[in-house]
Amino acid sequence: MKELSSLQIERLKYQPKLPSSLAGGINNLEMVEGSKTECVKDAEQIKELFANNYGKPIVTFKSTGNKTVCEKRNVGVILSGGQAPGGHNVIAGLYDALKQANPENKLYGFLGGPSGIIEGEYIEFTDEKINAYRNTGGFDIIGSGRTKLETEEQFQKALKVCKNLGVTGVVIIGGDDSNTNAALLAEWFVKNNAGIQVIGCPKTIDGDLKNDQIEISFGFDTATKTYAELVGNILRDANSAKKYWHFVKLMGRSATHVGLEVALQTQPNITLISEEVEEKKMSLKQIVDYMADVVAKRAANGKNFGIALIPEGLIEFIPEFKAMIANLNDTLAVLENDTEYKAAEENAKFEIIKGKLNSEDAAVFSSLPVMIKQQLLMDRDPHGNVQVSKIETEKLLIEMVSAKLSLMKKTGAFNGKFSAQCHFFGYEGRCAFPSNFDADYCYSLGYNAFALMKFGLTGYLSSVKNLSSPASQWIAGGVPLTMMMNMEKRHGEFKPVIKKALVDLNGPVFKMLEKNREVWALEDKYIFPGSIQYFGPSCVADITTETLKLENSAKLAAV
Ligand code: FBP
């Protein structure tokens, strides 16, 4: 029986590239400090909450001829939140740096996400273990989880576990919420003289953990390429059969970076952008009218087929829903311990909720099909987020567009056919074999995380920049986590969190879609990207995303 696929065997042999500043070795580094930093908003509160770690400088590394020595140390690593391709390579890079620094160093992996450090569930990594996971997708090497780290009791437990293992450094690989955990833990450790450093690594397929210092989170490259391949295949199917409209919901909890990137890679007929919906204050009715209009115009040209991309988080950006969901979140937080509510039947639950909402929100809630009401009442994740992956917006839109087209038929405004298929692409892309870009980027982030530790830093996010250039020219360093923070309402309370980067409607990526979408709506300018290539000419094996290309060219042009 075969144990590994041919691709698995070949990928295990791939040697990820490092920036030249790190390639000289972990013991040949010099750290360069930049100027002090400020957080994005709510400085007074953030400064007070992070009195020990606030305002630290951005740092970068350069290779030096002077060799430094690393005393023996043990480090723990946590994979946190949703899976993203390349997580295993972050661990491999961290492990290699740690062992290069001092072969006696040990790396522990906390199991099942942040809960592993609290419950003391861990493994010790060995060469054999790491070598079996190099350049593979998934987080199965140690598992992941979404436990929020925030209470004194959790921190005390984490401290005890680290002390027992002699761990003096923890790396948290995660998105905005998980790196908020990292910032809180780092602050608590300093405040309590624990002698334990905490470093974060920017992960999430959503692509929303980015700013001037972090060009992109890892996993975005591979996940969007995977979805683009699938969307391209559907485009070709639609264009062959010419009988279906495909409504495709794409993952990305809030921001539409994934949808935008996939749109640029495939050029579909309709792409909804949540941030634009919010900015233009588009109601659900206006969105449906826009989609029905495109369907009708294509039908008038004899084309009863097409493809529409729908962002996963759309519903939270439609103004009437945004307000309703925010109030619903507060209401559910209060009802969490209400025995009458908990024991109520479904319809009675809907009535209790309606009674607690203001009249406008209650009207929006009542207007929804039962399926969407049920999905909106599902448990929030531990960070207080609505689980938008469970809300079937694509089905809601098919139903509403279909109803609108029936009305248009009566007035002669629509004379075609509308037969729709729905899809949701999300989980399909989160554990793909990392692209060469993600394999290199992740390995560098992990390696660099240990460099930050070696220089005694804590409360930093591992950063590797200049990503549109060849890996040798990437710039390795660190960004203070507090620099990215502001206060936001979660579970009905204001909390410090890392600010999500939404799609910039004045940025080059959205502008590219805006410039082309009318043509793409009616003419079939479909592109079929095909699958990720791991071997072969650099023009196919090493390409990055359109997002990164456009954003970095715009930055260069602005200099
Ligand atoms: P992270 O922010 O933790 O990276 O997770 C992102 C994500 O993949 C979203 O795109 C999606 O909405 C969510 O996770 C799904 O979560 P789960 O895996 O818990 O169903």
PDB file of N, CA and C in Angstrom, residues 11 14-15 17 221 225 434-440 467-471 474 532-545 548-549:
ATOM      1  N   ARG A  11       7.582  17.092  -2.470  1.00  0.00           N
ATOM      2  CA  ARG A  11       7.506  18.337  -1.680  1.00  0.00           C
ATOM      3  C   ARG A  11       8.327  18.237  -0.397  1.00  0.00           C
ATOM      4  N   TYR A  14      11.687  19.704  -0.907  1.00  0.00           N
ATOM      5  CA  TYR A  14      11.848  21.120  -1.303  1.00  0.00           C
ATOM      6  C   TYR A  14      12.570  21.894  -0.189  1.00  0.00           C
ATOM      7  N   GLN A  15      13.569  22.666  -0.581  1.00  0.00           N
ATOM      8  CA  GLN A  15      14.289  23.481   0.406  1.00  0.00           C
ATOM      9  C   GLN A  15      13.809  24.928   0.302  1.00  0.00           C
ATOM     10  N   LYS A  17      13.329  28.926   0.495  1.00  0.00           N
ATOM     11  CA  LYS A  17      14.338  29.987   0.402  1.00  0.00           C
ATOM     12  C   LYS A  17      14.181  30.938   1.587  1.00  0.00           C
ATOM     13  N   ASP A 221      -1.925  33.368  -0.378  1.00  0.00           N
ATOM     14  CA  ASP A 221      -1.423  33.052  -1.715  1.00  0.00           C
ATOM     15  C   ASP A 221      -1.961  31.695  -2.196  1.00  0.00           C
ATOM     16  N   LYS A 225      -5.171  30.890  -4.822  1.00  0.00           N
ATOM     17  CA  LYS A 225      -4.846  30.164  -6.061  1.00  0.00           C
ATOM     18  C   LYS A 225      -5.724  28.912  -6.175  1.00  0.00           C
ATOM     19  N   PRO A 434       1.260  24.171   0.426  1.00  0.00           N
ATOM     20  CA  PRO A 434       1.612  25.571   0.213  1.00  0.00           C
ATOM     21  C   PRO A 434       2.328  25.789  -1.124  1.00  0.00           C
ATOM     22  N   SER A 435       1.950  26.877  -1.790  1.00  0.00           N
ATOM     23  CA  SER A 435       2.637  27.263  -3.022  1.00  0.00           C
ATOM     24  C   SER A 435       4.115  27.497  -2.685  1.00  0.00           C
ATOM     25  N   ASN A 436       4.954  27.616  -3.696  1.00  0.00           N
ATOM     26  CA  ASN A 436       6.363  27.906  -3.401  1.00  0.00           C
ATOM     27  C   ASN A 436       6.488  29.201  -2.612  1.00  0.00           C
ATOM     28  N   PHE A 437       5.641  30.194  -2.981  1.00  0.00           N
ATOM     29  CA  PHE A 437       5.685  31.463  -2.248  1.00  0.00           C
ATOM     30  C   PHE A 437       5.388  31.225  -0.773  1.00  0.00           C
ATOM     31  N   ASP A 438       4.271  30.551  -0.480  1.00  0.00           N
ATOM     32  CA  ASP A 438       3.917  30.346   0.931  1.00  0.00           C
ATOM     33  C   ASP A 438       4.934  29.443   1.641  1.00  0.00           C
ATOM     34  N   ALA A 439       5.461  28.456   0.920  1.00  0.00           N
ATOM     35  CA  ALA A 439       6.453  27.571   1.557  1.00  0.00           C
ATOM     36  C   ALA A 439       7.671  28.399   1.995  1.00  0.00           C
ATOM     37  N   ASP A 440       8.137  29.299   1.120  1.00  0.00           N
ATOM     38  CA  ASP A 440       9.314  30.126   1.432  1.00  0.00           C
ATOM     39  C   ASP A 440       8.979  31.164   2.511  1.00  0.00           C
ATOM     40  N   LEU A 467       7.970  41.441  -0.476  1.00  0.00           N
ATOM     41  CA  LEU A 467       7.627  40.095  -0.937  1.00  0.00           C
ATOM     42  C   LEU A 467       7.424  39.964  -2.442  1.00  0.00           C
ATOM     43  N   SER A 468       7.380  41.091  -3.161  1.00  0.00           N
ATOM     44  CA  SER A 468       7.243  40.960  -4.619  1.00  0.00           C
ATOM     45  C   SER A 468       8.600  40.702  -5.267  1.00  0.00           C
ATOM     46  N   SER A 469       9.660  40.888  -4.500  1.00  0.00           N
ATOM     47  CA  SER A 469      11.013  40.629  -5.022  1.00  0.00           C
ATOM     48  C   SER A 469      11.398  39.183  -4.739  1.00  0.00           C
ATOM     49  N   PRO A 470      12.482  38.717  -5.362  1.00  0.00           N
ATOM     50  CA  PRO A 470      12.933  37.347  -5.053  1.00  0.00           C
ATOM     51  C   PRO A 470      13.220  37.201  -3.550  1.00  0.00           C
ATOM     52  N   ALA A 471      13.048  36.001  -3.042  1.00  0.00           N
ATOM     53  CA  ALA A 471      13.172  35.757  -1.595  1.00  0.00           C
ATOM     54  C   ALA A 471      14.488  36.287  -1.010  1.00  0.00           C
ATOM     55  N   TRP A 474      14.079  39.671   0.399  1.00  0.00           N
ATOM     56  CA  TRP A 474      13.060  39.946   1.411  1.00  0.00           C
ATOM     57  C   TRP A 474      13.726  40.572   2.648  1.00  0.00           C
ATOM     58  N   ILE A 532      -2.180  25.095  -8.921  1.00  0.00           N
ATOM     59  CA  ILE A 532      -0.884  25.599  -8.452  1.00  0.00           C
ATOM     60  C   ILE A 532       0.222  24.707  -9.021  1.00  0.00           C
ATOM     61  N   GLN A 533       1.281  25.330  -9.483  1.00  0.00           N
ATOM     62  CA  GLN A 533       2.427  24.568 -10.007  1.00  0.00           C
ATOM     63  C   GLN A 533       3.570  24.667  -8.987  1.00  0.00           C
ATOM     64  N   TYR A 534       4.085  23.526  -8.628  1.00  0.00           N
ATOM     65  CA  TYR A 534       5.169  23.510  -7.634  1.00  0.00           C
ATOM     66  C   TYR A 534       6.535  23.372  -8.301  1.00  0.00           C
ATOM     67  N   PHE A 535       6.528  22.888  -9.531  1.00  0.00           N
ATOM     68  CA  PHE A 535       7.780  22.683 -10.263  1.00  0.00           C
ATOM     69  C   PHE A 535       7.622  23.308 -11.641  1.00  0.00           C
ATOM     70  N   GLY A 536       8.726  23.555 -12.306  1.00  0.00           N
ATOM     71  CA  GLY A 536       8.631  24.083 -13.664  1.00  0.00           C
ATOM     72  C   GLY A 536       9.118  25.509 -13.733  1.00  0.00           C
ATOM     73  N   PRO A 537       8.859  26.171 -14.878  1.00  0.00           N
ATOM     74  CA  PRO A 537       9.402  27.516 -15.060  1.00  0.00           C
ATOM     75  C   PRO A 537       8.927  28.471 -13.969  1.00  0.00           C
ATOM     76  N   SER A 538       9.799  29.403 -13.612  1.00  0.00           N
ATOM     77  CA  SER A 538       9.498  30.337 -12.530  1.00  0.00           C
ATOM     78  C   SER A 538       8.223  31.143 -12.811  1.00  0.00           C
ATOM     79  N   CYS A 539       7.937  31.392 -14.099  1.00  0.00           N
ATOM     80  CA  CYS A 539       6.752  32.210 -14.423  1.00  0.00           C
ATOM     81  C   CYS A 539       5.452  31.508 -14.056  1.00  0.00           C
ATOM     82  N   VAL A 540       5.480  30.220 -13.810  1.00  0.00           N
ATOM     83  CA  VAL A 540       4.273  29.566 -13.288  1.00  0.00           C
ATOM     84  C   VAL A 540       4.463  29.070 -11.847  1.00  0.00           C
ATOM     85  N   ALA A 541       5.700  28.703 -11.487  1.00  0.00           N
ATOM     86  CA  ALA A 541       5.892  28.097 -10.158  1.00  0.00           C
ATOM     87  C   ALA A 541       6.115  29.136  -9.060  1.00  0.00           C
ATOM     88  N   ASP A 542       6.537  30.333  -9.415  1.00  0.00           N
ATOM     89  CA  ASP A 542       6.863  31.314  -8.372  1.00  0.00           C
ATOM     90  C   ASP A 542       5.992  32.555  -8.400  1.00  0.00           C
ATOM     91  N   ILE A 543       4.869  32.517  -9.137  1.00  0.00           N
ATOM     92  CA  ILE A 543       4.048  33.732  -9.203  1.00  0.00           C
ATOM     93  C   ILE A 543       3.384  34.004  -7.851  1.00  0.00           C
ATOM     94  N   THR A 544       3.231  35.291  -7.529  1.00  0.00           N
ATOM     95  CA  THR A 544       2.512  35.635  -6.292  1.00  0.00           C
ATOM     96  C   THR A 544       1.097  36.052  -6.689  1.00  0.00           C
ATOM     97  N   THR A 545       0.413  36.735  -5.797  1.00  0.00           N
ATOM     98  CA  THR A 545      -0.973  37.111  -6.106  1.00  0.00           C
ATOM     99  C   THR A 545      -1.017  38.452  -6.834  1.00  0.00           C
ATOM    100  N   LEU A 548      -0.791  41.308  -4.190  1.00  0.00           N
ATOM    101  CA  LEU A 548       0.550  41.685  -3.753  1.00  0.00           C
ATOM    102  C   LEU A 548       1.263  42.489  -4.843  1.00  0.00           C
ATOM    103  N   LYS A 549       1.109  42.022  -6.086  1.00  0.00           N
ATOM    104  CA  LYS A 549       1.769  42.713  -7.199  1.00  0.00           C
ATOM    105  C   LYS A 549       1.279  44.146  -7.303  1.00  0.00           C
TER     106      LYS A 549
END
